[in-house]
Each structure stands twice: as C-alpha cells, then as structure tokens.
C-alpha cells in the first residue's frame, strides 16, 4: 500500500501551515512570470517558453498533503507561466483506468504501483519520458528506483515521494528506563525480544486490519524478511514469479517472520493472542508502546502520523522513534523496503514534458521537503531541509550508498495476487493456517 490518511491533528496542523505559506506566496505573486528573468527564477530558465499553458495532474494525494504539494510548485508556475491543475482522489487507481479508457486521461499521473504503470505502458497509453526528463532522473535517482518505471527498455517517469518500510518503532524513554539497547543485528533483535518477554511484557505488537485492504501490513513483514534471508535478485524473481510463490526460499522467509508473529511469547502486546493481530487495525497497532504494554512495532515511516496527539517523535527523549530493521546476514548488504509514486505522462506536449522534468529535479524535491511531512530518494535533496526526525532518518537511509532499495512486493505483483490472495493468505496464516498451505494457495492464484 502506498498512501494512507493522516490523523486529524496532523491534517489541521498541516492546513494551518499551508494557509500561512499560501499567504506568503500570494503576497509576492505579483512578480509571477513577469519576473521570470529575476534571480529567484534562474533555476527555472530551462523550462521557459510555455507561458499561459496548463498541465493537469491526477493522483491519490489529498487534503492537507495535496495543499502542500501544490505549494511546492508555486514558484515554478510563477516563473514559467505554466499553470498546474491538480486533482487528488481517493478512488485514484480505479478512476484513472476509467479516464484513460474514456479518452479523458490527465496529462500527468502520480502512480504508486509499478504494476499499474507497466500495464498502461504496455497498452500504449503512456508517453515515454523526454530525453531531458530521463537525464534529470538518472542524475538524481538511484538505478534501483528507475527500473520500476522502465518497461520494455523505455523509461516513463521519475519517482516523486517515497516511504521507508524497514523500520521498527520503539520508545526511547522505555528503553532508557529498562536499560535496553537498540539492536543492530537480527541476533540482537531476537535476544532483546527474549529479554523483554522474560519481564512478562509481550515485546511485539502488531495489527493488519485495514478494511478492504486487511492483510497488507503482514505482506510487508514477508517482503522485509525475503530481503533479509535472500539476495535482492531472488526477491526480484519472487515478485515477478520467476520462482513460484511456494518456493522453499519463500517458505524460509515466511517461517522467519513466524518466529515473531506466531510466537505467543512475543505477541500481541496490549491486544491479546496471535489471532488478535488479524483483527487489530494497523492504525492502532503500535499504540501499546506509548501505554507501556509493548516495546516493538514493525511499520513504515508514515506511521509517524498515526501516534496519539501529543506523542513526541524523537530519538533522544521521544515517546516514540524508530530504528532500521536489522539484517540477518550482513553479507547480503543493507536492504531497504519501501514505496513511492512515479510521475508518468499521458501527453507529450512541451509544457507537460517541462513539468515532468521539473518534478524530477532537486529544486522540486527541496521545495517540497521544506514544507514538511515528505520523503524522497532524490539525491539532490538537502537533508537540512527535512525537519521531521523520522523523515530525516528515512532520507539518510535512502541516500545511503550501501543500501539496496526494493519496492513493496505486493505493489509489483498482479493485483489479483498482491492486493488479493497475498493479503488474504496472510490473514489465514496468522489465524492458524500453516506456511506451506498458505503459500500454495497464493501460488495457485497467480494469473496464468
């Protein structure tokens, strides 16, 4: 899953910040494109020549996040004269297909599923990125990212926002009080789990209920463990079905996850037994940490927005923070599981290409980062522009030259599997079904 709603208090705060920033922007808007040769517009000189043109963008990003996104390209619009007409929708994936089929495609879409991107590309609906966009993307993004928007040798668009999923949330205050240390290896993580369990506290809390998408948090566990028990190449073979879903290597990863998620000594702190994982909402799953009822919760960077109002997210004296999910075999590198959106185009007019190129630039990445609540793998992003401590940690991980990034596996698989039987299979598995039967069920559902 790629995008999740933020809690009300975060939306209110972001809206207040957004209004203030909008007021500031409007105060200077008279300069607009009339001052396109001024110093502040120097960075946008390459995009000139499209004054008065409009580019439509469609995505799943809504509410306060959409307000911040639109503010991020205000100066670009003022300096180039290109108007960006943005629309966010909670029905984005389904409605994008309807619009494309109906001949009403947006100029640009932010697509969070590489599988959906590939489907549009293979059907001839997408326009290959311009040489300028491709060059900008190759300059600013690692090859691990760019391959997800390359289909049959053609590059279709750069990444935009990102998230890191390889995190374990904890309470720095609790760790300090108990004398626990943040583990840096898998062996240390399991030793710590035993140490906490010995105190009578269940070390782990988890929850995978998410309405129609129930099960997705458990698929993230499996993806992270596939990257820690196997090589990145085997992970790629798994997500593309070059190896079967019930391959022994997949079995090993699921069983590794089961050593935590299906161990009654370890879970489910604050909620009950193993089976409560399937009925506990992902939004509430980590809250026992701030109640002192559990110590560890594996979840993505975006979980920073799910903590109760007033929860301090900080490394030194925070109520909560997160650490990188340790590797099992350091020889396999430093794998990072994550997700994000890709900027793809259904039109190739010059102004569309200009916007698509700009969105791949450091100028946009830094403009958006300064507004808060955003992460990008753009190598031109100055980390000093990232204020949120978890966002900052995420950017540090994404910019780590030793890291090997892999996209959320369920988003890479055919929807019938990735958003279907994989989710359902994980629910059945946590409710008692064995690993072999679960993986065979998923394998048999893969489209022939």
CSV table of C-alpha atoms in Angstrom, one decimal, residues 36 127 307-308:
chain,number,residue,atom,x,y,z
A,36,UNK,CA,11.0,35.2,-14.9
A,127,UNK,CA,4.3,8.5,-23.3
A,307,UNK,CA,0.5,8.2,17.0
A,308,UNK,CA,-1.9,9.8,19.5
